[in-house]
Short mmCIF file of C-alpha atoms and ligand atoms in Angstrom, two decimals:
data_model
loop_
_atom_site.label_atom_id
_atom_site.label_comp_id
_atom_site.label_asym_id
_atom_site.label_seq_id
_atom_site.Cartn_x
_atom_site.Cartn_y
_atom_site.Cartn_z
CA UNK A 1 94.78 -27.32 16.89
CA UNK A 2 95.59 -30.15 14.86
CA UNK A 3 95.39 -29.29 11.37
CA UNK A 4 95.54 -31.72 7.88
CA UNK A 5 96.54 -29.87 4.99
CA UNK A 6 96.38 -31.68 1.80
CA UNK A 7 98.73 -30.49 -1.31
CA UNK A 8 101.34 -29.24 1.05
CA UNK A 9 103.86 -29.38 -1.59
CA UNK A 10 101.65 -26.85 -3.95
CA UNK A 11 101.77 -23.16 -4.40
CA UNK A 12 99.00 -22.54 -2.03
CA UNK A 13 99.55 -25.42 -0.23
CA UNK A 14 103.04 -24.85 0.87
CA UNK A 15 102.52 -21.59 2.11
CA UNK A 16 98.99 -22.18 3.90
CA UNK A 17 101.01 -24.89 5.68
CA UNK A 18 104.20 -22.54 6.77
CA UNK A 19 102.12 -20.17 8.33
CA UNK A 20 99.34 -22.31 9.98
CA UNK A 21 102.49 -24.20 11.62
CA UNK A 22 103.90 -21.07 13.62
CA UNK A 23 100.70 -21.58 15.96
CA UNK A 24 99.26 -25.10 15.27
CA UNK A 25 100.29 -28.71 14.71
CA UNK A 26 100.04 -28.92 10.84
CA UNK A 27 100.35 -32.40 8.61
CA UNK A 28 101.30 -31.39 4.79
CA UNK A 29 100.02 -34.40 2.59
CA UNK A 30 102.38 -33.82 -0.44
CA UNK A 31 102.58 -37.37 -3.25
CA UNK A 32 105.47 -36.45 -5.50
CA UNK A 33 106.85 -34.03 -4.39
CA UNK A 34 108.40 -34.86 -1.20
CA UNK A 35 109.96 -32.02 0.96
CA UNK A 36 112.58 -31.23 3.55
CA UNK A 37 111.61 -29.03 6.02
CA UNK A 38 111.51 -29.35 9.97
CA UNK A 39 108.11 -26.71 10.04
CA UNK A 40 105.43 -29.30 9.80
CA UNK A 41 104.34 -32.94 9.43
CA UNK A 42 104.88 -34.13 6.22
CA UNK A 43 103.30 -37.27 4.79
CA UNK A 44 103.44 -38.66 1.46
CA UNK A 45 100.15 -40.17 0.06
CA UNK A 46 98.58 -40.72 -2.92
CA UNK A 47 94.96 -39.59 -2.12
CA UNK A 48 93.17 -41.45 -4.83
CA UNK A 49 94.41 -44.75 -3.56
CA UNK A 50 91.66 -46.80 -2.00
CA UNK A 51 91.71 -46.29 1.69
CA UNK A 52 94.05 -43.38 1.99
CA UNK A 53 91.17 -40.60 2.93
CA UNK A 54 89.85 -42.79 5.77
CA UNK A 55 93.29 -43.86 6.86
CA UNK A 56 94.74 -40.36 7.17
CA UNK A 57 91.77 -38.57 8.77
CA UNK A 58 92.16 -41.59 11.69
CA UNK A 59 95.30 -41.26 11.82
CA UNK A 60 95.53 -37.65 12.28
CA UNK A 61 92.37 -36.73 13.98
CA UNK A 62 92.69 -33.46 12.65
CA UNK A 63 90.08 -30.27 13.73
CA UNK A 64 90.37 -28.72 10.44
CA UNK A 65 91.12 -30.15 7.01
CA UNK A 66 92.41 -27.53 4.08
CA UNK A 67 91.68 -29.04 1.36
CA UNK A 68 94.55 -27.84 -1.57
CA UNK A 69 94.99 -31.10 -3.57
CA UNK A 70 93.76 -30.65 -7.25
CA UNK A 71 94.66 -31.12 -10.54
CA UNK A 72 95.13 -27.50 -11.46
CA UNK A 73 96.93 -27.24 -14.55
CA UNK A 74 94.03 -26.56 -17.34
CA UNK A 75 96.00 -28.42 -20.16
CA UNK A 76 96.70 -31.40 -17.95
CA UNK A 77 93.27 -31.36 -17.08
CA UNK A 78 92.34 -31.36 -21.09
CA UNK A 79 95.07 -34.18 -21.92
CA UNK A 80 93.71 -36.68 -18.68
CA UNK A 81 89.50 -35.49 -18.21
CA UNK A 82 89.41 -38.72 -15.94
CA UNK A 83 92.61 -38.07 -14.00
CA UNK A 84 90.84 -34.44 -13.82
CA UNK A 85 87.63 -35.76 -12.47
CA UNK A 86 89.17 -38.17 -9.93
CA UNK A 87 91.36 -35.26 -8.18
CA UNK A 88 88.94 -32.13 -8.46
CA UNK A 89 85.39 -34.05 -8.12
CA UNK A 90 85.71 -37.35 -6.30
CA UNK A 91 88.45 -36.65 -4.32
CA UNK A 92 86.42 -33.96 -2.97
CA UNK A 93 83.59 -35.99 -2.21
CA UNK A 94 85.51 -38.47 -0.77
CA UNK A 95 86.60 -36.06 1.30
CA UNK A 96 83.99 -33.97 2.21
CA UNK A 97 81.96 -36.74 3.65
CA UNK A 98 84.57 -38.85 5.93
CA UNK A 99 85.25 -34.74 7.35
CA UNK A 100 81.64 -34.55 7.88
CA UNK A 101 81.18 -37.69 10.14
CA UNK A 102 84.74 -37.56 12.09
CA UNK A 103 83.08 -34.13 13.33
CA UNK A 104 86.24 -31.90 11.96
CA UNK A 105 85.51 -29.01 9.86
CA UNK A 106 86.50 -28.68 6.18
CA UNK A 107 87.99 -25.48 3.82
CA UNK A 108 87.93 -26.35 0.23
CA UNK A 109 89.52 -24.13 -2.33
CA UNK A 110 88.21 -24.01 -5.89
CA UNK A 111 88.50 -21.45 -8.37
CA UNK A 112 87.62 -18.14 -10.13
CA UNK A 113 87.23 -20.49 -13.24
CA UNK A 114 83.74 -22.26 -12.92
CA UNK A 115 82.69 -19.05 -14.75
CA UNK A 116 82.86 -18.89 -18.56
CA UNK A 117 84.09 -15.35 -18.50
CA UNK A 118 82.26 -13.90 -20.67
CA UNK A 119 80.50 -11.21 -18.78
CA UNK A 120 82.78 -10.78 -15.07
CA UNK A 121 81.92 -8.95 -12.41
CA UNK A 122 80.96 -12.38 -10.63
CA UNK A 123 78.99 -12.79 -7.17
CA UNK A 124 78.45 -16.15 -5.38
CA UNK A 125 74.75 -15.85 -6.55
CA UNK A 126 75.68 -16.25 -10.18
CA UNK A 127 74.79 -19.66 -11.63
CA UNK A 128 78.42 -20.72 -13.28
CA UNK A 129 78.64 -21.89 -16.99
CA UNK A 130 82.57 -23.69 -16.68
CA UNK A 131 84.31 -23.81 -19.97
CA UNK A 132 87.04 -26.24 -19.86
CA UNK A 133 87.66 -29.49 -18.28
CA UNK A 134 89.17 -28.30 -15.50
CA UNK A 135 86.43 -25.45 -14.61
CA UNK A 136 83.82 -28.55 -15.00
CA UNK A 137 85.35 -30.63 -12.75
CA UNK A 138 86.02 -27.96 -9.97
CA UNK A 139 82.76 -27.04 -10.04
CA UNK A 140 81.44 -30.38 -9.67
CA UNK A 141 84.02 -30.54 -7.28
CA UNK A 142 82.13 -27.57 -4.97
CA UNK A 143 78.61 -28.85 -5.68
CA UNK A 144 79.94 -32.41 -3.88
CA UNK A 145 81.64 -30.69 -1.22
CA UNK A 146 78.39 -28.36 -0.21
CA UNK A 147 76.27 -31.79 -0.63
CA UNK A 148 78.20 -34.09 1.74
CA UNK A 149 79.45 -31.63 4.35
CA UNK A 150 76.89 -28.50 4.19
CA UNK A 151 78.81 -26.69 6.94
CA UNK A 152 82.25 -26.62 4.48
CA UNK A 153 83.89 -23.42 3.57
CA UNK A 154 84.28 -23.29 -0.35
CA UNK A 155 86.52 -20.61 -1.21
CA UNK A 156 86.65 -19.92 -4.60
CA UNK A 157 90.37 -18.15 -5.25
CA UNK A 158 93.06 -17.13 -7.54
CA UNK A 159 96.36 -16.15 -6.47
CA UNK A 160 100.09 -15.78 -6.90
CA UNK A 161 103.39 -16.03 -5.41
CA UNK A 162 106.74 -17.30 -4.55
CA UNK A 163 106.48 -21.78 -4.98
CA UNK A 164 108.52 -24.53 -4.18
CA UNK A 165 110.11 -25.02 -7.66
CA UNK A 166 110.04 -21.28 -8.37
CA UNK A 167 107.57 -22.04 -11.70
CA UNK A 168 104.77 -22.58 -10.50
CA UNK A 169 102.72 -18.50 -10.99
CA UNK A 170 102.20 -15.87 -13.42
CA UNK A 171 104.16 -14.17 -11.09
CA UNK A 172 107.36 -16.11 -11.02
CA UNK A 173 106.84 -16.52 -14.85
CA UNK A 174 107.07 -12.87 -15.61
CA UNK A 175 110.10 -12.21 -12.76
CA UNK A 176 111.76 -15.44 -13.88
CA UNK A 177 111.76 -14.15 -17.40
CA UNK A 178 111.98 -10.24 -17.11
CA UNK A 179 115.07 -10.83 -14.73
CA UNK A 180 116.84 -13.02 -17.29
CA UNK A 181 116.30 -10.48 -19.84
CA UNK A 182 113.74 -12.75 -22.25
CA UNK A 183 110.52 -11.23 -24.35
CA UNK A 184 107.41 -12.59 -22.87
CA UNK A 185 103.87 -12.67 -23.88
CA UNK A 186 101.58 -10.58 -21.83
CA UNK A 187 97.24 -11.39 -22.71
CA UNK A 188 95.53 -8.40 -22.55
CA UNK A 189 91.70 -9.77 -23.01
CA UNK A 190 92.19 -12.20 -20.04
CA UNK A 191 91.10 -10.62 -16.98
CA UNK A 192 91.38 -11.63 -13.18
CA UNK A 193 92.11 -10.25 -9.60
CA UNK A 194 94.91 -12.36 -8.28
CA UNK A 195 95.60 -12.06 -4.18
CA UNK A 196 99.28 -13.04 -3.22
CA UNK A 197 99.39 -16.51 -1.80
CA UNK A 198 100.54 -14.85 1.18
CA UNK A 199 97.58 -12.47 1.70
CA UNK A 200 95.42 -15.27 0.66
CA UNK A 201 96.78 -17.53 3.15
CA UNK A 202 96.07 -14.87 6.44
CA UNK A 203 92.83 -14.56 5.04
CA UNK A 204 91.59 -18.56 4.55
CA UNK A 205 93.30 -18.57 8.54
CA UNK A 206 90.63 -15.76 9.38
CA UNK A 207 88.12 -17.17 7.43
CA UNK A 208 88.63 -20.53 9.82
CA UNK A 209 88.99 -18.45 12.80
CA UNK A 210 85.42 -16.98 11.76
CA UNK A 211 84.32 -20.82 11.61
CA UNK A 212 82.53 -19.36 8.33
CA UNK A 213 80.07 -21.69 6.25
CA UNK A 214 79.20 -21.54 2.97
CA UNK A 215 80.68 -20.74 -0.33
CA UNK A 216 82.70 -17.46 -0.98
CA UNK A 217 84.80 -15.43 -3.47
CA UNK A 218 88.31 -14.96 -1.81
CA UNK A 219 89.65 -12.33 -4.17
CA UNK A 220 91.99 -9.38 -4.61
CA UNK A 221 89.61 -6.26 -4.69
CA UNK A 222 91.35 -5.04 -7.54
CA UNK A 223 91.00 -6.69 -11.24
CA UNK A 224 93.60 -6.37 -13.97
CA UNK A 225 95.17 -7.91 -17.20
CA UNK A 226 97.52 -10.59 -16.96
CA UNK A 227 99.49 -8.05 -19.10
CA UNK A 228 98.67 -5.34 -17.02
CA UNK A 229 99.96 -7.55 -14.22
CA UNK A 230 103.14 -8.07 -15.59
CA UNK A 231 103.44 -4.11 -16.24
CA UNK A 232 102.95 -3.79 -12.39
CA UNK A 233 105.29 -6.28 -11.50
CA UNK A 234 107.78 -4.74 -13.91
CA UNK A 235 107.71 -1.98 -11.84
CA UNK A 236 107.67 -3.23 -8.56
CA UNK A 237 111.22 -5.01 -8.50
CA UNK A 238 112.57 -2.42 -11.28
CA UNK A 239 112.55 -4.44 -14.61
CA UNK A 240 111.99 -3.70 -18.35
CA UNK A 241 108.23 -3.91 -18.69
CA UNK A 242 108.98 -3.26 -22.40
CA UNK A 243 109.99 -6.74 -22.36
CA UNK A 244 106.43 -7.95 -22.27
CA UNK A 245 104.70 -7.71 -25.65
CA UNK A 246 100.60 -7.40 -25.64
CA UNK A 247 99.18 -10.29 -26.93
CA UNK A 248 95.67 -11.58 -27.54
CA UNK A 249 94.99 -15.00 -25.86
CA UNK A 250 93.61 -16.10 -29.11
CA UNK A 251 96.79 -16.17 -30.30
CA UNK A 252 98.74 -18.43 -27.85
CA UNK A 253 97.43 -21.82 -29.50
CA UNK A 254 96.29 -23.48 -26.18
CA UNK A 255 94.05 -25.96 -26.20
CA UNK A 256 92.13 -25.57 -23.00
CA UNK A 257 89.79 -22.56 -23.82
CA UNK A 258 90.31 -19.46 -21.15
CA UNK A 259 87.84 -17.64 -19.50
CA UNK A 260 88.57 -13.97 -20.54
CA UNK A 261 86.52 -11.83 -18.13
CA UNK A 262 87.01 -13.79 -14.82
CA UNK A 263 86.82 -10.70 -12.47
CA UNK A 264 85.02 -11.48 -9.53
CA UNK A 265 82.98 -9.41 -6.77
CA UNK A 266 84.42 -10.32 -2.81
CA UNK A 267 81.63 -7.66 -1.17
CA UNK A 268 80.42 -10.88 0.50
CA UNK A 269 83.48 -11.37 2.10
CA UNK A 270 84.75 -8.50 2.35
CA UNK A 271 81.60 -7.46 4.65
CA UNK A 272 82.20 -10.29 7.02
CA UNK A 273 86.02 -9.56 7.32
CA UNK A 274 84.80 -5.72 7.95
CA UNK A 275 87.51 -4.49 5.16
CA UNK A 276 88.45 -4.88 1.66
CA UNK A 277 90.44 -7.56 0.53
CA UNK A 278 93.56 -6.89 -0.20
CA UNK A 279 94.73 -4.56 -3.36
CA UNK A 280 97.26 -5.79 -6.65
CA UNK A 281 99.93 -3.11 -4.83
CA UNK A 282 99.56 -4.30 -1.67
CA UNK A 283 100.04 -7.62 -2.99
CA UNK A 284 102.89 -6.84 -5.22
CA UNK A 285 104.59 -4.96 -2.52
CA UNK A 286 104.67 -7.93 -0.10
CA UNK A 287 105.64 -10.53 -2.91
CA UNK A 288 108.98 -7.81 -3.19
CA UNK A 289 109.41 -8.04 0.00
CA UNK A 290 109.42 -11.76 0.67
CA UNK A 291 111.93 -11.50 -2.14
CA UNK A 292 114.11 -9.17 -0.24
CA UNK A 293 113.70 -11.21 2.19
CA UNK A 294 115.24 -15.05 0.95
CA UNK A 295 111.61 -16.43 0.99
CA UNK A 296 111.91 -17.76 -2.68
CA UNK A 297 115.10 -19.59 -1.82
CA UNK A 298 113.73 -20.70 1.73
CA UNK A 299 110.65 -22.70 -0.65
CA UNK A 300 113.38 -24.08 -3.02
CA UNK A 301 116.12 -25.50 -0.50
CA UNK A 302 112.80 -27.19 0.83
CA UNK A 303 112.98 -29.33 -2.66
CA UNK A 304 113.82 -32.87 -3.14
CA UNK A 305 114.41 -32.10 -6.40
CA UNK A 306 116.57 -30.40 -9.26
N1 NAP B 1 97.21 -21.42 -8.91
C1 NAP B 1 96.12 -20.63 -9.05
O1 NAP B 1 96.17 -19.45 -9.38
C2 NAP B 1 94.76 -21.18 -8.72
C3 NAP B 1 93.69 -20.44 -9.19
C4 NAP B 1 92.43 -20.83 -8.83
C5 NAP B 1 92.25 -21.95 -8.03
N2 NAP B 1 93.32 -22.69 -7.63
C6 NAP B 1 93.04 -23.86 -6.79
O2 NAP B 1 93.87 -23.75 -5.63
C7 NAP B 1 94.23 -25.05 -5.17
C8 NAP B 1 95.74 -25.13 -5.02
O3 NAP B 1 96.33 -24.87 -6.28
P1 NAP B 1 97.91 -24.80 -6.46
O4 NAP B 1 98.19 -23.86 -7.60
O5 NAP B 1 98.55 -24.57 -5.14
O6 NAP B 1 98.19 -26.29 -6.96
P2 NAP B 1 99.58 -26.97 -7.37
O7 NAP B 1 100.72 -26.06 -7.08
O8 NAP B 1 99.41 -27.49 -8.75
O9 NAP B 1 99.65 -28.21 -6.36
C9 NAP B 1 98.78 -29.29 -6.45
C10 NAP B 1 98.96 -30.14 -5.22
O10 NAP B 1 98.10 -31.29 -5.29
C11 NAP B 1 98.85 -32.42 -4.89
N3 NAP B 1 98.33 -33.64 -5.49
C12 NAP B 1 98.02 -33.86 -6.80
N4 NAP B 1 97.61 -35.13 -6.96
C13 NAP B 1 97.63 -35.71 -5.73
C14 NAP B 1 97.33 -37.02 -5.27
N5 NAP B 1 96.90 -37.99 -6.08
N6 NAP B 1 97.48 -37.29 -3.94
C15 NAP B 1 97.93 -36.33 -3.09
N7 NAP B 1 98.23 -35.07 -3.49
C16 NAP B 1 98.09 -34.78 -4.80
C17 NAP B 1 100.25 -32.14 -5.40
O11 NAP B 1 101.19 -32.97 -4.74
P3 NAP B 1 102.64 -33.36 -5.42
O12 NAP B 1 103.08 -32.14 -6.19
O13 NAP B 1 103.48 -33.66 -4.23
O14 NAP B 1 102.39 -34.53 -6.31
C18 NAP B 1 100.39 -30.67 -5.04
O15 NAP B 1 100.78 -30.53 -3.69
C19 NAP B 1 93.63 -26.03 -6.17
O16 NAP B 1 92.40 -26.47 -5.67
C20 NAP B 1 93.40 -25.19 -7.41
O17 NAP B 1 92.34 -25.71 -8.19
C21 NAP B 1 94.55 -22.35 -7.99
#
């Protein structure tokens, strides 16, 4: 199959594209970040420039676009609302509806943070109150998507793991930091149930497989702490948890507000797949591995730059 996989040069992005390209033909649309790597198709292109969309999805003829282009960073998202809107709601729609009438078939990925996090516990039935500029514009960015190309998989996620520029997770925050021996601040009223991008990545490919429809909570099946995280992760590659001091978000002085409760319910999916998604150990054990492994290095000597 020939597959289009936009933000190739992103956390999820970058792996979704590594693994799809063992069995199909993958093109990685990255824009600034170029990369060197021999795995798939890469193509630069900015995708808010008139024209692009159409020009890529004739060019490519792909079966199946992945749609991982966003502006994900919340405070970025605060700083530039407009910038926000034109990559995680127009872009979308753009999209969305060239997919629909060239007859391929569309996964989007959006986000655990369209809710407001105040109460958790999340299905896709509950009506989501965003709270920041970026969970607006994602969500606006799903509502487009369903609208133009009703047969779309929206897969709302959140996830960590090993990145091009090694910076990019909570995950390579805390191991970048623990391993160097630095204090770090761990939030322990900010919940979520992270998947590794890894386990994420076999699952969106399953998902396709599936030729699902529809809008769904792509989850770990296990909810935690970002603190709590860090604890785990601590553990897992044998650093000094102690390092990580318990902080309320509250006090962190960032601008974008945070969702606090953003645990989220993957029954849905987790019916369909015919087994739970995968668990924070699981996760963390595989994110070791990779590390045993030379994955993180593999990502950065795929970098352009310093
Ligand atoms: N990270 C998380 O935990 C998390 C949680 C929930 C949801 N999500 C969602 O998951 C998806 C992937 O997130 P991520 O963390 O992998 O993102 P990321 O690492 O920030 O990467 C963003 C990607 O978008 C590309 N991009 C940005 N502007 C572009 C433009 N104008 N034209 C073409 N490409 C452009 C970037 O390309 P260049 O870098 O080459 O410019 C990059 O490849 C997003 O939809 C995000 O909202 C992420």
């Amino acid at each position: 199959m020939r597959i289009l996989i936009t933000g190739a040069s992103g956390l999820l992005g970058l792996n979704l594209a590594l693994e799809i390209a063992r069995r199909h033909t993958v093109f990685g649309i990255v824009n600034q970040h170029m990369l060197k790597t021999d795995a798939f198709r890469v193509i630069q292109a900015d995708l808010l420039a008139p024209g692009v969309v159409e020009r890529l999805l004739d060019e490519v003829q792909p079966e199946w676009v992945i749609h991982c282009a966003a502006l994900a960073n919340l405070e970025a998202c605060e700083a530039d609302p407009f910038q926000a809107q034109q990559l995680n709601t127009d872009l979308p729609r753009i999209l969305a509806s060239h997919v629909a009438r060239s007859g391929a078939r569309l996964l989007h990925v959006s986000t655990d943070a369209v809710f407001d996090g105040l109460r958790g516990n999340y299905s896709e039935e509950d009506i989501p109150t965003p709270a920041s500029v970026y969970s607006r514009t994602k969500l606006a960015g799903e509502r487009a998507v369903a609208e133009a190309d009703p047969s779309a998989i929206i897969a709302r996620v959140v996830f960590y793991g090993w990145s091009l520029d090694g910076r990019r997770s909570l995950a390579e925050f805390f191991f970048n930091h623990l391993s160097q021996g630095h204090t770090v601040m761990g939030f322990t009223d900010v919940f979520f149930c992270p998947l590794l991008v890894n386990d994420l990545v076999d699952i969106l490919i399953s998902m396709l497989k599936m030729q699902l429809s529809g809008l769904f909570h792509v989850v770990s099946s296990e909810c935690l702490s970002k603190y709590a995280f860090g604890i785990r992760l601590a553990e897992r590659f044998n650093l000094d948890g102690h390092l990580i001091k318990p902080i309320s978000v509250n006090q962190a002085g960032l601008k974008a507000t945070r969702s606090l409760n953003l645990t989220l319910r993957s029954d849905k999916l987790a019916r369909v797949l015919g087994q739970p998604l995968p668990s924070i150990s699981t996760g963390l054990d595989r994110f070791y591995t990779l590390y045993q492994q030379g994955y993180p290095q593999k990502l950065l000597s795929m970098s352009l730059q310093e």
